[in-house]
Amino acid sequence: KAGVTQTPRYLIKTRGQQVTLSCSPISGHRSVSWYQQTPGQGLQFLFEYFSETQRNKGNFPGRFSGRQFSNSRSEMNVSTLELGDSALYLCASSSILDPFYNEQFFGPGTRLTVL
Amino acid sequence: QKEVEQNSGPLSVPEGAIASLNCTYSDRGSQSFFWYRQYSGKSPELIMFIYSNGDKEDGRFTAQLNKASQYVSLLIRDSQPSDSATYLCAVNRNIAGGTSYGKLTFGQGTILTVHP
């Protein structure tokens, strides 16, 4: 079974631009969570989508948004990029067949650099 | 107080030794606990999960959970140089309808180095 895929793997943007990152979950997984990883803050939860609905959101400004499509693929968007948005953006998928477990499997990540 | 705290490390052990990684959490509502391994430049890889008090063994790895003490640990037996990585502890509340959907809360990680 193919794992979680993310595109692009690397991005370089300048301040003020916007960016869209894509995530395809493991086949059959319907929950997609997004995280930001930085050396200073570690892994921080951004939001989670299930059945095209955002069910949970972390403490990030409104510049960070996302969506999920009917095939469970998800995108996240960051508008008006700031230098501090430079990070590894990870998505993780979960089957939630049993909601108690919530085992999440991560994609390779998108490395975003904001200049 | 951080929600999830790990021993700061870095931790260095000789090849063949037991590596012990520790994690404490502050939210008593936490119900599921995960250990991820992250190699430099790579994404986290799930290696163990535990939900019940006690020990859970999988090959060279043993996860231990003590909910009363809000403590979870990972033991790596017969450590190998290929185990050198950052180990991340993560917790989840699993309360349907609450603010826990899809959210894992991670510790800062412990860097483990296994030297030959």
mmCIF file of C-alpha atoms in Angstrom, chain B residues 41-102:
data_model
loop_
_atom_site.group_PDB
_atom_site.id
_atom_site.type_symbol
_atom_site.label_atom_id
_atom_site.label_comp_id
_atom_site.label_asym_id
_atom_site.label_seq_id
_atom_site.Cartn_x
_atom_site.Cartn_y
_atom_site.Cartn_z
ATOM 1 C CA GLY B 41 15.995 15.345 7.193
ATOM 2 C CA LYS B 42 13.157 12.814 7.207
ATOM 3 C CA SER B 43 9.587 12.752 8.470
ATOM 4 C CA PRO B 44 8.454 11.022 11.690
ATOM 5 C CA GLU B 45 7.922 7.281 11.511
ATOM 6 C CA LEU B 46 5.517 5.551 13.917
ATOM 7 C CA ILE B 47 7.309 2.821 15.847
ATOM 8 C CA MET B 48 5.104 2.100 18.876
ATOM 9 C CA PHE B 49 1.748 2.994 20.372
ATOM 10 C CA ILE B 50 0.225 2.131 23.725
ATOM 11 C CA TYR B 51 -3.175 2.704 25.328
ATOM 12 C CA SER B 52 -3.247 0.564 28.462
ATOM 13 C CA ASN B 53 -1.159 0.739 31.606
ATOM 14 C CA GLY B 54 1.779 -1.631 31.616
ATOM 15 C CA ASP B 55 4.267 -2.782 29.038
ATOM 16 C CA LYS B 56 3.920 -3.423 25.342
ATOM 17 C CA GLU B 57 6.728 -5.155 23.492
ATOM 18 C CA ASP B 58 7.471 -5.161 19.771
ATOM 19 C CA GLY B 59 10.784 -6.688 18.818
ATOM 20 C CA ARG B 60 13.583 -4.698 20.430
ATOM 21 C CA PHE B 61 11.174 -1.962 21.524
ATOM 22 C CA THR B 62 9.147 -1.856 24.746
ATOM 23 C CA ALA B 63 6.714 0.935 25.550
ATOM 24 C CA GLN B 64 5.688 1.431 29.157
ATOM 25 C CA LEU B 65 2.690 3.439 30.323
ATOM 26 C CA ASN B 66 1.749 4.587 33.801
ATOM 27 C CA LYS B 67 -1.332 6.788 33.643
ATOM 28 C CA ALA B 68 -1.369 7.451 37.389
ATOM 29 C CA SER B 69 2.098 8.984 37.117
ATOM 30 C CA GLN B 70 1.354 10.441 33.670
ATOM 31 C CA TYR B 71 4.493 8.824 32.382
ATOM 32 C CA VAL B 72 5.327 6.895 29.233
ATOM 33 C CA SER B 73 8.684 5.482 28.239
ATOM 34 C CA LEU B 74 10.362 3.659 25.396
ATOM 35 C CA LEU B 75 13.103 1.103 25.903
ATOM 36 C CA ILE B 76 15.285 0.047 22.998
ATOM 37 C CA ARG B 77 17.172 -3.156 23.679
ATOM 38 C CA ASP B 78 20.363 -4.155 21.871
ATOM 39 C CA SER B 79 20.702 -0.633 20.490
ATOM 40 C CA GLN B 80 22.193 -0.361 17.021
ATOM 41 C CA PRO B 81 23.852 2.599 15.276
ATOM 42 C CA SER B 82 20.841 2.611 12.925
ATOM 43 C CA ASP B 83 18.681 3.537 15.952
ATOM 44 C CA SER B 84 20.437 6.913 16.096
ATOM 45 C CA ALA B 85 17.642 9.411 15.515
ATOM 46 C CA THR B 86 15.330 11.830 17.289
ATOM 47 C CA TYR B 87 12.551 10.086 19.218
ATOM 48 C CA LEU B 88 9.273 11.930 19.567
ATOM 49 C CA CYS B 89 6.622 11.206 22.163
ATOM 50 C CA ALA B 90 3.040 12.136 21.197
ATOM 51 C CA VAL B 91 -0.271 11.988 23.060
ATOM 52 C CA ASN B 92 -3.926 12.200 22.061
ATOM 53 C CA ARG B 93 -7.106 12.690 24.084
ATOM 54 C CA ASN B 94 -9.420 10.596 21.881
ATOM 55 C CA ILE B 95 -12.529 12.303 23.186
ATOM 56 C CA ALA B 96 -15.065 12.334 20.385
ATOM 57 C CA GLY B 97 -16.777 15.644 19.874
ATOM 58 C CA GLY B 98 -14.105 17.559 21.703
ATOM 59 C CA THR B 99 -11.018 19.329 20.513
ATOM 60 C CA SER B 100 -8.981 16.196 20.066
ATOM 61 C CA TYR B 101 -9.854 15.180 16.509
ATOM 62 C CA GLY B 102 -6.709 14.367 14.601
#
